mmCIF file with all atom_site columns, C-alpha atoms in Angstrom:
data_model
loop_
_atom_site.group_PDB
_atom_site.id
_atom_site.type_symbol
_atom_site.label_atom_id
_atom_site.label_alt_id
_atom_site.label_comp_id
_atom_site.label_asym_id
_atom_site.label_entity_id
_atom_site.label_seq_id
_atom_site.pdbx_PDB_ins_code
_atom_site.Cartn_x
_atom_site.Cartn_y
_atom_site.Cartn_z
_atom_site.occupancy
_atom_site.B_iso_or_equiv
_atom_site.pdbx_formal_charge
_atom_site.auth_seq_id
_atom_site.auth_comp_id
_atom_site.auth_asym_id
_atom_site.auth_atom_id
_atom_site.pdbx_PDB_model_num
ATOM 1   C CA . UNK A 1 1   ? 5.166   15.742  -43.619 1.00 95.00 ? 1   UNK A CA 1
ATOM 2   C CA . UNK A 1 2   ? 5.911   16.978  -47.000 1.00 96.00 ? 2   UNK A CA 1
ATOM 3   C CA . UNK A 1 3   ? 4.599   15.790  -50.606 1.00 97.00 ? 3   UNK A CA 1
ATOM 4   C CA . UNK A 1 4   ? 7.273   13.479  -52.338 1.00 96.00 ? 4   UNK A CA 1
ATOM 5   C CA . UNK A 1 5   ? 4.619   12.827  -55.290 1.00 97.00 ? 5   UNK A CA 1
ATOM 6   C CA . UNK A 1 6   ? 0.845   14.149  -56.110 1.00 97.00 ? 6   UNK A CA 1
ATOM 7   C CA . UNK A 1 7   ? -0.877  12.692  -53.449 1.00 97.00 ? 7   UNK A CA 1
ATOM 8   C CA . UNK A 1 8   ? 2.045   10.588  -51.964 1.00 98.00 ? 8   UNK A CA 1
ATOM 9   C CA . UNK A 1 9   ? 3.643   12.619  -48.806 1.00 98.00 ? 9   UNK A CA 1
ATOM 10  C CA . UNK A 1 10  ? 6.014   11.337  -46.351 1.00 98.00 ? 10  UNK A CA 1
ATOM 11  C CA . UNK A 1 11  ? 7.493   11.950  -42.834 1.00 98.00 ? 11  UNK A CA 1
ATOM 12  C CA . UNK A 1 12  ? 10.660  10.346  -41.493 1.00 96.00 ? 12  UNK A CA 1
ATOM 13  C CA . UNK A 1 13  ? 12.296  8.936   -38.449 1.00 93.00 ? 13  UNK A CA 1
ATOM 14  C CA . UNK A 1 14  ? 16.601  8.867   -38.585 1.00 92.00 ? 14  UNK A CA 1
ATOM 15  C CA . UNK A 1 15  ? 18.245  5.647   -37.962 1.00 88.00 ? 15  UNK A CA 1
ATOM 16  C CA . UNK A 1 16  ? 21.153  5.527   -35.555 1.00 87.00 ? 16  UNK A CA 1
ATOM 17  C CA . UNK A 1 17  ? 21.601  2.083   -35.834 1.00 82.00 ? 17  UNK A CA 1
ATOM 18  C CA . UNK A 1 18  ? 21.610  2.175   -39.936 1.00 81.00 ? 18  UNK A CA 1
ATOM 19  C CA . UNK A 1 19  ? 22.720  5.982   -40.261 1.00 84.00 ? 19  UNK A CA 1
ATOM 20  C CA . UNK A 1 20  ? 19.791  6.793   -42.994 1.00 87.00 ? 20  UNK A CA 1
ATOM 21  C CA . UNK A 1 21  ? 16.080  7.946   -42.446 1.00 92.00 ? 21  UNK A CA 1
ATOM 22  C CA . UNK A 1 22  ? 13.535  5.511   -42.200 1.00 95.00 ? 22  UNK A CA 1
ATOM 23  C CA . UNK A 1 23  ? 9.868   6.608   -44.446 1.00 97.00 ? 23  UNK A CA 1
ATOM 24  C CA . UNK A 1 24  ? 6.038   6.485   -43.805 1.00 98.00 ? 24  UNK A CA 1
ATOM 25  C CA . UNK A 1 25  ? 3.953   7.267   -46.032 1.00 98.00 ? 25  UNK A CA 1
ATOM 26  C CA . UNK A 1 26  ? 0.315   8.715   -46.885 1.00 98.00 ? 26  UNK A CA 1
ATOM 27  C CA . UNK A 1 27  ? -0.967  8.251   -50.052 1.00 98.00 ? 27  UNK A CA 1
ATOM 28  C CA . UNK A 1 28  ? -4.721  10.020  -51.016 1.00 98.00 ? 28  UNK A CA 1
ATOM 29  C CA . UNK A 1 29  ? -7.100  8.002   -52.671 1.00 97.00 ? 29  UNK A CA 1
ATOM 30  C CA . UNK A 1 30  ? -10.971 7.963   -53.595 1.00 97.00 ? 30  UNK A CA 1
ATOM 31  C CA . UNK A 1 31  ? -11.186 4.808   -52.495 1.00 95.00 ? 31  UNK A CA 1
ATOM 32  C CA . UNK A 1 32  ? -9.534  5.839   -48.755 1.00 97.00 ? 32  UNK A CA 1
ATOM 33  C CA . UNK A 1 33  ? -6.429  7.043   -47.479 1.00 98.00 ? 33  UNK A CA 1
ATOM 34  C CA . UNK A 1 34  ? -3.705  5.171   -46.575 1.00 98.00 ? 34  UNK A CA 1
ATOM 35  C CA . UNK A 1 35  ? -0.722  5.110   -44.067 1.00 98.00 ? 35  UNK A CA 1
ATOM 36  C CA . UNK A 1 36  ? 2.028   2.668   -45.295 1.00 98.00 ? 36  UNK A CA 1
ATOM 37  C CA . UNK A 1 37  ? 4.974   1.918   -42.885 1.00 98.00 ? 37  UNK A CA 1
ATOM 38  C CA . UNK A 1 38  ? 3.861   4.244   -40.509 1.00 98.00 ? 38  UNK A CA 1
ATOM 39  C CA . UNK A 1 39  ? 7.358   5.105   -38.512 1.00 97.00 ? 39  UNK A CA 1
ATOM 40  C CA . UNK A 1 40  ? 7.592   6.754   -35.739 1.00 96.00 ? 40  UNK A CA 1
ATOM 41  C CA . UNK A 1 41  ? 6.264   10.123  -35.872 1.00 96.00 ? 41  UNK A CA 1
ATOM 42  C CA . UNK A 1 42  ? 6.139   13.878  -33.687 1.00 96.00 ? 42  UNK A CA 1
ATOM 43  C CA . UNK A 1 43  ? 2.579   14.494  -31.935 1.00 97.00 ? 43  UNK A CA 1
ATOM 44  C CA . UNK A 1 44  ? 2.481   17.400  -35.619 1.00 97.00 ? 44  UNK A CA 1
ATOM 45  C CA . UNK A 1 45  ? 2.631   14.140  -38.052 1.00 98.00 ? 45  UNK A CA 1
ATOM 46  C CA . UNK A 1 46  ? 0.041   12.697  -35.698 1.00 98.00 ? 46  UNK A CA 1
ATOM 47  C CA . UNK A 1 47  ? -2.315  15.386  -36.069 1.00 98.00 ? 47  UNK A CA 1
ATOM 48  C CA . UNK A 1 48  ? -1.844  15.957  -39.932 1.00 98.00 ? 48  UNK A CA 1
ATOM 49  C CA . UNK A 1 49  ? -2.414  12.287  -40.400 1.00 98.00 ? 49  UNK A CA 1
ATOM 50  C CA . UNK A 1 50  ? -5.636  12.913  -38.337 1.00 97.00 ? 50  UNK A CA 1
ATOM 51  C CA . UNK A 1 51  ? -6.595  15.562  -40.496 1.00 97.00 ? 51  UNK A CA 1
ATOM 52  C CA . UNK A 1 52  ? -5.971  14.318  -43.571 1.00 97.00 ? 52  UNK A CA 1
ATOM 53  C CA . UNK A 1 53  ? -7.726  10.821  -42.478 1.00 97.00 ? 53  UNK A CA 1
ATOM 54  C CA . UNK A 1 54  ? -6.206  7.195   -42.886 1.00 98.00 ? 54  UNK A CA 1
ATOM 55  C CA . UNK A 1 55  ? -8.675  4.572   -44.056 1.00 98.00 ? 55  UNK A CA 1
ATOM 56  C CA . UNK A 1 56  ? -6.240  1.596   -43.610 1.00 98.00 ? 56  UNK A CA 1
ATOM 57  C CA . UNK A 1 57  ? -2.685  1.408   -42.455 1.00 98.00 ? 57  UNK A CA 1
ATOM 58  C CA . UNK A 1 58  ? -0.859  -1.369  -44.527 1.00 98.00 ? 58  UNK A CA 1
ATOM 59  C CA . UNK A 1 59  ? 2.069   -2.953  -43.503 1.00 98.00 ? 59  UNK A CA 1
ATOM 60  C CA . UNK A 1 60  ? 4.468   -4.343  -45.921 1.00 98.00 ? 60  UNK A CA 1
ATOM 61  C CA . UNK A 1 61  ? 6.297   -6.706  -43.216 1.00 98.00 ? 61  UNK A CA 1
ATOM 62  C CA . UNK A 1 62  ? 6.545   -7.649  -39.489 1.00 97.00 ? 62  UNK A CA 1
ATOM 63  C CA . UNK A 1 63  ? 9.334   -5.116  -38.884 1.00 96.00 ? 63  UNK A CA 1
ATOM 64  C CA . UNK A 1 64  ? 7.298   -2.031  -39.787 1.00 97.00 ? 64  UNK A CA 1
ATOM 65  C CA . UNK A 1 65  ? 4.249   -1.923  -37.120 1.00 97.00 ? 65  UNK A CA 1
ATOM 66  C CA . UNK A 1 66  ? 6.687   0.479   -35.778 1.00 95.00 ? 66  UNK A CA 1
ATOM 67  C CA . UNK A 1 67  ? 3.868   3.105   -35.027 1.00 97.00 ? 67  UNK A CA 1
ATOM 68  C CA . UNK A 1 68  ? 0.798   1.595   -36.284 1.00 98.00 ? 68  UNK A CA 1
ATOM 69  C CA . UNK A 1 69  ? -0.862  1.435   -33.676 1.00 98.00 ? 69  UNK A CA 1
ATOM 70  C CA . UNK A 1 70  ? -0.501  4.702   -31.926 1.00 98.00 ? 70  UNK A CA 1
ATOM 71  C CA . UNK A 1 71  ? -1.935  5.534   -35.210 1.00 98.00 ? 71  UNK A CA 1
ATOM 72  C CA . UNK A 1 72  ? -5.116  3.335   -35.746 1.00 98.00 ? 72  UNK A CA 1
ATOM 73  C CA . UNK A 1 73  ? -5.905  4.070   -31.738 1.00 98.00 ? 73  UNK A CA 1
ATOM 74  C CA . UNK A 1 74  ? -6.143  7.831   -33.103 1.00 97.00 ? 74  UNK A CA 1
ATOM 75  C CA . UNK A 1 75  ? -7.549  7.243   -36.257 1.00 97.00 ? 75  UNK A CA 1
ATOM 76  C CA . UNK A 1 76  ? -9.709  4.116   -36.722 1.00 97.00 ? 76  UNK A CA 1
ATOM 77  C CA . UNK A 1 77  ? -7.763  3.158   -39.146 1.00 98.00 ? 77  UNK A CA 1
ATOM 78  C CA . UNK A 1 78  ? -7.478  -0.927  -40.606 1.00 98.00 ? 78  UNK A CA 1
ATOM 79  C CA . UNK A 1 79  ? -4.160  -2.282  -39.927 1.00 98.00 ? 79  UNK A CA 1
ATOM 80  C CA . UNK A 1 80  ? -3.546  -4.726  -42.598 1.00 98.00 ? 80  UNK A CA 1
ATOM 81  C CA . UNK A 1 81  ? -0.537  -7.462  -43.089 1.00 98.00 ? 81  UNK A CA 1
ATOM 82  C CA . UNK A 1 82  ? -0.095  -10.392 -45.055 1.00 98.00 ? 82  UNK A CA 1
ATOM 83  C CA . UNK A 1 83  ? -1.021  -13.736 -42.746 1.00 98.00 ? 83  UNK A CA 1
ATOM 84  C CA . UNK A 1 84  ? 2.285   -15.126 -42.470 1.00 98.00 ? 84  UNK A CA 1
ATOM 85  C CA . UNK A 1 85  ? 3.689   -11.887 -40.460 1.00 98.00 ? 85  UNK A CA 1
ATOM 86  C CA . UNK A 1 86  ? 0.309   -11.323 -38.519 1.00 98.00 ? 86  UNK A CA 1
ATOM 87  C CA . UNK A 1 87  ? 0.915   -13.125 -35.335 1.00 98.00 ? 87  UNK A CA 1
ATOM 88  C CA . UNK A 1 88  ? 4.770   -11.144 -34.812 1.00 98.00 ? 88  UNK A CA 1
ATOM 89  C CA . UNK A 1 89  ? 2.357   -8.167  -35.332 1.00 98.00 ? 89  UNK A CA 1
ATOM 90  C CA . UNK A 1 90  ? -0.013  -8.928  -32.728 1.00 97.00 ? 90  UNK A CA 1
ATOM 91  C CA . UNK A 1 91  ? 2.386   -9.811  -30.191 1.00 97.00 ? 91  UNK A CA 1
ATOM 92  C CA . UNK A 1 92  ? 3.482   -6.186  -30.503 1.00 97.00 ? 92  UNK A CA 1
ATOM 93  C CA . UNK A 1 93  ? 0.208   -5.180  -29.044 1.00 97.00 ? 93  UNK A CA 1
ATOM 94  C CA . UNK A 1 94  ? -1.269  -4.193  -32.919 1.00 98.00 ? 94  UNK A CA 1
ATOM 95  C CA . UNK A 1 95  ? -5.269  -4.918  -33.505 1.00 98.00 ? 95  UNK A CA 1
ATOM 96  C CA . UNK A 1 96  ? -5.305  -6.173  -36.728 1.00 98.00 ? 96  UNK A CA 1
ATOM 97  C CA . UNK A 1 97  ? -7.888  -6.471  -39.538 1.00 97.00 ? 97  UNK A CA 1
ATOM 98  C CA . UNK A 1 98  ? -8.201  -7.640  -43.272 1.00 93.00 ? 98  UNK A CA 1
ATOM 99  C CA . UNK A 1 99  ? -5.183  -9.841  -44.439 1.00 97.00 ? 99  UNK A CA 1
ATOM 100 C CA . UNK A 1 100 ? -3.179  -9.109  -47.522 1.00 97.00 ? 100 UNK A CA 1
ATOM 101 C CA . UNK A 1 101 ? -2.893  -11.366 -50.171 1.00 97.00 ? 101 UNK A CA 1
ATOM 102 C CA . UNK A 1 102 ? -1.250  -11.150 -53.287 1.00 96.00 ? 102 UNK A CA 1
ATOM 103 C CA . UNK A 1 103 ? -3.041  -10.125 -56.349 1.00 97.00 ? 103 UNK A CA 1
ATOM 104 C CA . UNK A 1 104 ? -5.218  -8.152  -54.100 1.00 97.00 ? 104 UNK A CA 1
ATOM 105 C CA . UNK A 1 105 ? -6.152  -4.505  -54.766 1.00 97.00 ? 105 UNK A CA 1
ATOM 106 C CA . UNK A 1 106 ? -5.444  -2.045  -52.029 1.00 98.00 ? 106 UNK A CA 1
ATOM 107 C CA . UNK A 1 107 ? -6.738  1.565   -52.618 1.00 97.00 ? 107 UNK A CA 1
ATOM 108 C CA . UNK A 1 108 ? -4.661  2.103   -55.798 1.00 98.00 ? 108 UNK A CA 1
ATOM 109 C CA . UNK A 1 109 ? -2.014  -0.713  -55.436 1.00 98.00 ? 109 UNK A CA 1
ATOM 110 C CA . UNK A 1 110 ? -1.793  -4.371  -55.972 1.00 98.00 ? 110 UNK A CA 1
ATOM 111 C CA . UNK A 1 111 ? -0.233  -6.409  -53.278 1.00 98.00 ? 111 UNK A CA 1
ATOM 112 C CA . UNK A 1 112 ? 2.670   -8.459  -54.775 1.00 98.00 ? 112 UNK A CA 1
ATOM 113 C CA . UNK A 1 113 ? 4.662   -11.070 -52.789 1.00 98.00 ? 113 UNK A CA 1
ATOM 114 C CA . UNK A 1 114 ? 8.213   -10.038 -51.565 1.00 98.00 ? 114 UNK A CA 1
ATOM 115 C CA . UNK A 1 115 ? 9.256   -12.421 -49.451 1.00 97.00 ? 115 UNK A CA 1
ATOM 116 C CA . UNK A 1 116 ? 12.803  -13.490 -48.151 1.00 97.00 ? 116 UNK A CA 1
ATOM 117 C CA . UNK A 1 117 ? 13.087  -10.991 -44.907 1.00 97.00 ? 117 UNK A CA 1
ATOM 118 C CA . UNK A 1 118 ? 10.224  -12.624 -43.582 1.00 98.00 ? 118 UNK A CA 1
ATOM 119 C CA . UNK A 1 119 ? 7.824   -14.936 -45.227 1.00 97.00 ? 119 UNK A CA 1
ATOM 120 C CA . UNK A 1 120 ? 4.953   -12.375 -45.131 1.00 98.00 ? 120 UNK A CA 1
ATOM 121 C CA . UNK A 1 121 ? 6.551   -9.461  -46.864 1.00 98.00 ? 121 UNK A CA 1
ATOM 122 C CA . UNK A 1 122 ? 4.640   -7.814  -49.686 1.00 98.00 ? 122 UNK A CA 1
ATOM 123 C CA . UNK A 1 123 ? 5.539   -5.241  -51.946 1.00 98.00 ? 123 UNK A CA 1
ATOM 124 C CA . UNK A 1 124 ? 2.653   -2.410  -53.394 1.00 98.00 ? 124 UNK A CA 1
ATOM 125 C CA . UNK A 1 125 ? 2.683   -1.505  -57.139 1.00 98.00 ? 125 UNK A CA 1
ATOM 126 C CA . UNK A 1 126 ? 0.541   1.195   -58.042 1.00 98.00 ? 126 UNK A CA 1
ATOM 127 C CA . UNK A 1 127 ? 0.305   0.147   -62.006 1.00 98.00 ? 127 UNK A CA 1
ATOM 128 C CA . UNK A 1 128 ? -0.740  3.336   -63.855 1.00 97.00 ? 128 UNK A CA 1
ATOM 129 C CA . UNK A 1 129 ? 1.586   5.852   -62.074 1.00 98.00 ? 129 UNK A CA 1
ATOM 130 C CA . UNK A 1 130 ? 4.265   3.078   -62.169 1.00 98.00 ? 130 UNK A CA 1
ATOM 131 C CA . UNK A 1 131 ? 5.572   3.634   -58.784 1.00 98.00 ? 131 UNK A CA 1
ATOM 132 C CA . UNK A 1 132 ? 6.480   0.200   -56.581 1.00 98.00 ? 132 UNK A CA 1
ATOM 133 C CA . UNK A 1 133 ? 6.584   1.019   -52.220 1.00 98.00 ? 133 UNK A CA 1
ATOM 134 C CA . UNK A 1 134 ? 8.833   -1.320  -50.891 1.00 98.00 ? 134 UNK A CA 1
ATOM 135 C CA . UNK A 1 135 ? 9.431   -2.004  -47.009 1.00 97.00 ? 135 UNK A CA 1
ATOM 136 C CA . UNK A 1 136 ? 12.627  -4.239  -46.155 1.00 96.00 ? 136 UNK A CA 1
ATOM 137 C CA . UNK A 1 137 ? 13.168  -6.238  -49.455 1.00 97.00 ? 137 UNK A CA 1
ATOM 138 C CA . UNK A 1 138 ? 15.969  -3.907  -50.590 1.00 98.00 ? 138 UNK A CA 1
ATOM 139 C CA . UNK A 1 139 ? 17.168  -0.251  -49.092 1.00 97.00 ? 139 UNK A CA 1
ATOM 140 C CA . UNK A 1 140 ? 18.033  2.579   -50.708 1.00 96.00 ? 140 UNK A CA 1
ATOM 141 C CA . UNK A 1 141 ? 21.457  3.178   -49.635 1.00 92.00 ? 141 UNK A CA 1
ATOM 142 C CA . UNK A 1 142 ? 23.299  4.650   -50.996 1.00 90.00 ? 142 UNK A CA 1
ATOM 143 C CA . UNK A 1 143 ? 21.113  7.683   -52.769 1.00 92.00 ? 143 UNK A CA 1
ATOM 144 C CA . UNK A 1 144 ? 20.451  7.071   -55.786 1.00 93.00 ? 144 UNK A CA 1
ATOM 145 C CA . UNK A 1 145 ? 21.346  3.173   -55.105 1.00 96.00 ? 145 UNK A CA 1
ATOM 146 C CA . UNK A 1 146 ? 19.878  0.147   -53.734 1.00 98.00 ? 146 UNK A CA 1
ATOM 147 C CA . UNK A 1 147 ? 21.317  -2.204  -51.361 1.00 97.00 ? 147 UNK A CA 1
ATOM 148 C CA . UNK A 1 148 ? 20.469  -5.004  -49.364 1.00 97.00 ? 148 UNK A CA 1
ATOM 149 C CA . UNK A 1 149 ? 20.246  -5.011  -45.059 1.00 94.00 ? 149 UNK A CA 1
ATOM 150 C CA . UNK A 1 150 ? 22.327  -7.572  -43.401 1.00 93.00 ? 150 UNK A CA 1
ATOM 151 C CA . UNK A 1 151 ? 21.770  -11.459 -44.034 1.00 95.00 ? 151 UNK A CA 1
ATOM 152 C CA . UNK A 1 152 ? 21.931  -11.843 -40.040 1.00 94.00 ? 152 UNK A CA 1
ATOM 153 C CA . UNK A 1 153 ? 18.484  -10.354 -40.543 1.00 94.00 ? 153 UNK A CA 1
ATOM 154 C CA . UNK A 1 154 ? 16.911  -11.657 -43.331 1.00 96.00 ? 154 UNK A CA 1
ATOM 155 C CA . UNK A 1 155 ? 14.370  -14.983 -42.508 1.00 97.00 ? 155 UNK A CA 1
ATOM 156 C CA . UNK A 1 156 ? 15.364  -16.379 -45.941 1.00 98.00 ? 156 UNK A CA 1
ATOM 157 C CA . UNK A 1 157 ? 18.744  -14.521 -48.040 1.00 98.00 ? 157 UNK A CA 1
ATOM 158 C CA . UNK A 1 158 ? 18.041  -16.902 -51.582 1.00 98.00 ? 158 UNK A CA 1
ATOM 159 C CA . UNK A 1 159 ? 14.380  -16.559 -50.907 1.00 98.00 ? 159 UNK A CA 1
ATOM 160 C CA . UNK A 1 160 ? 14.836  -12.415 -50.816 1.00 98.00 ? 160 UNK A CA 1
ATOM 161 C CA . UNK A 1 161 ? 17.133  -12.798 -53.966 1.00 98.00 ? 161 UNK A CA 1
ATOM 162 C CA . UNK A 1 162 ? 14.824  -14.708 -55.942 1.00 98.00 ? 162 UNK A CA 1
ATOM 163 C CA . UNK A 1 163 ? 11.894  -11.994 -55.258 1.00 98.00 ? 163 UNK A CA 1
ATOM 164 C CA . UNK A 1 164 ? 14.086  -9.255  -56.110 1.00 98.00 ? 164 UNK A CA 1
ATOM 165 C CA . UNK A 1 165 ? 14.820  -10.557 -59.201 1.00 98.00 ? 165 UNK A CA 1
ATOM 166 C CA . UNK A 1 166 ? 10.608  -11.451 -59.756 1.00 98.00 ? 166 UNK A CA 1
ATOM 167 C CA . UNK A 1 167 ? 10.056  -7.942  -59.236 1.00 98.00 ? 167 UNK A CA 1
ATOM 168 C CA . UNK A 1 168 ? 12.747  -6.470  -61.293 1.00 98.00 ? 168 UNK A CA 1
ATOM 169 C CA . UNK A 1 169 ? 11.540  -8.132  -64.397 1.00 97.00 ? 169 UNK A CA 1
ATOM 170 C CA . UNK A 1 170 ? 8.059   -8.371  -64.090 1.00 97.00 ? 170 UNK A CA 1
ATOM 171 C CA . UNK A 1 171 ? 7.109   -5.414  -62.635 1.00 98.00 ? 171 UNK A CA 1
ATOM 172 C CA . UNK A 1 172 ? 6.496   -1.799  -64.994 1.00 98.00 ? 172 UNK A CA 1
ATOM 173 C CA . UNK A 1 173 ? 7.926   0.935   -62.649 1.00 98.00 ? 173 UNK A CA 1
ATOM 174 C CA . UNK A 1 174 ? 9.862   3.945   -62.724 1.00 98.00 ? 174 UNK A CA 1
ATOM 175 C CA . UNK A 1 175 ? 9.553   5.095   -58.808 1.00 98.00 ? 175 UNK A CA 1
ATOM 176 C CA . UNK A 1 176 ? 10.409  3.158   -55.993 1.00 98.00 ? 176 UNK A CA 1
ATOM 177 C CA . UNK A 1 177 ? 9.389   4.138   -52.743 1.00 98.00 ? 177 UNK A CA 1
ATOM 178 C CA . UNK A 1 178 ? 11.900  2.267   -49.805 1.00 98.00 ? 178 UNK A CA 1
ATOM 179 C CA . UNK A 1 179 ? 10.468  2.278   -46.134 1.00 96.00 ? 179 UNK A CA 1
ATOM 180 C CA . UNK A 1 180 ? 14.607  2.250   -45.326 1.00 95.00 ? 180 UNK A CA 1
ATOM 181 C CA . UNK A 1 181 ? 16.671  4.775   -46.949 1.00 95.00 ? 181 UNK A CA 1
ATOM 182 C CA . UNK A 1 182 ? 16.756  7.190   -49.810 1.00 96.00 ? 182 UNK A CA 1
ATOM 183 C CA . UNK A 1 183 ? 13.672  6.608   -52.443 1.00 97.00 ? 183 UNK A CA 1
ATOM 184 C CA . UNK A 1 184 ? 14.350  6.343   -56.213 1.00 98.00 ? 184 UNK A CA 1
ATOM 185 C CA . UNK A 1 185 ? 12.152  8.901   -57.945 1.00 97.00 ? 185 UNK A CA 1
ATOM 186 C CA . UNK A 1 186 ? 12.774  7.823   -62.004 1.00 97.00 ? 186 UNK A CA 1
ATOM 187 C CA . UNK A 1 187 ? 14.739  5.272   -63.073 1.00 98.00 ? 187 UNK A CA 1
ATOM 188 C CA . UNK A 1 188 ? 14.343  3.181   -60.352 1.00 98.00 ? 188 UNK A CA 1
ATOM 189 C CA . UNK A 1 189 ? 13.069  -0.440  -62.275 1.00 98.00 ? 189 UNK A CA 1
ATOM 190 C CA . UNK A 1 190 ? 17.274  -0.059  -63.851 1.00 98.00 ? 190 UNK A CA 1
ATOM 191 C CA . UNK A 1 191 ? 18.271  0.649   -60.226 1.00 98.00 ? 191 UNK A CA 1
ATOM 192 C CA . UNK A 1 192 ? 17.223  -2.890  -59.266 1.00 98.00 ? 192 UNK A CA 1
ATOM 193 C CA . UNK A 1 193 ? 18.379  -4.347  -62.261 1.00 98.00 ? 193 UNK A CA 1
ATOM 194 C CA . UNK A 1 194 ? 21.641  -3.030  -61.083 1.00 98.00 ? 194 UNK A CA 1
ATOM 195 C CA . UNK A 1 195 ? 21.438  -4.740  -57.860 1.00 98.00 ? 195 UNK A CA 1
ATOM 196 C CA . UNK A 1 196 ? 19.859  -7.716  -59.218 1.00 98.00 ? 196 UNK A CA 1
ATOM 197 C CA . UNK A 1 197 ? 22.538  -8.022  -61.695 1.00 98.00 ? 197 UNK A CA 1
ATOM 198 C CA . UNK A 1 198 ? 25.125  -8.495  -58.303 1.00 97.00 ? 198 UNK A CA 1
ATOM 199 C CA . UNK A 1 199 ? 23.656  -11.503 -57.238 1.00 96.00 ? 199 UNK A CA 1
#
């Protein structure tokens, strides 16, 4: 793993299929550590997570249980999704805990809806440090870029539009964080306004 932000590291898991690196993520907190998106991950990442401890594992959609629970079996750890992506989750052989809901307050972050790819998505915006984690709702491909994934696999294409644009214009960030892709580290609220502005 290696430290992206203070208290933010990451680990990553290359895409044939997409040709870009897939993120998890750690993020330290008073309140708990969490795992976000945990990909898959080498028995080292496994242990360092483990080390560092993970209160809660939070998934941002139904796509990205990925290795969650490999890593709450070794950690303890609360797997947490919104309700409408839960039962795709479970059928994937993940316990589950707490539900997310939006307007709720996650270690540092507040959940905020980002539907469209599947009717459960959320998106986490950690106000004060202005940084937004995102998990299928947009890519960032190419660097320095955002993009969308195919329509083939996207629950709801106007739907994900529409909650782009929500988040472009009423959300305060400067740092995106993508689960798929290359991660925007300033100037990334313009970046979707970019993308928005394609629609």
């Amino acid at each position: 793993m290696r430290e992206l932000l203070p208290d933010v590291s990451t680990w990553t898991w290359f895409s044939d299929r997409f040709g870009y690196d897939f993120s998890g993520w750690h993020v330290r907190h008073p309140s708990g550590n969490l795992c976000i998106d945990p990909v898959q991950m080498s028995e080292e990442v496994l242990d360092e997570l483990a080390r560092l401890g993970v209160a809660r594992i939070v998934l941002t959609n139904r796509n990205h249980f990925r290795d969650a629970e490999r890593l709450r079996a070794r950690t303890g750890a609360e797997v947490m999704i919104h309700p409408a992506d839960a039962a795709f989750v479970r059928e994937k052989g993940v316990t589950l805990g707490a539900s997310l809901s939006a307007g709720q307050r996650v270690g540092p972050f507040t959940v905020v809806p980002a539907d469209g790819k599947s009717p459960g998505e959320v998106a986490l915006h950690w106000p004060e440090r202005r940084i937004l984690v995102v998990g299928d709702i947009c890519v960032g491909n190419p660097p320095g870029a955002l993009g969308l994934l195919p329509e083939t696999v996207m629950d709801d294409p106007a739907a994900l539009r529409l909650s782009l644009a929500r988040l472009a214009e009423t959300l305060d960030f400067d740092t995106l964080l993508v689960g798929d892709g290359a991660s925007i580290l300033s100037g990334a609220r313009a970046a979707l306004r970019t993308l928005v502005a394609t629609f």
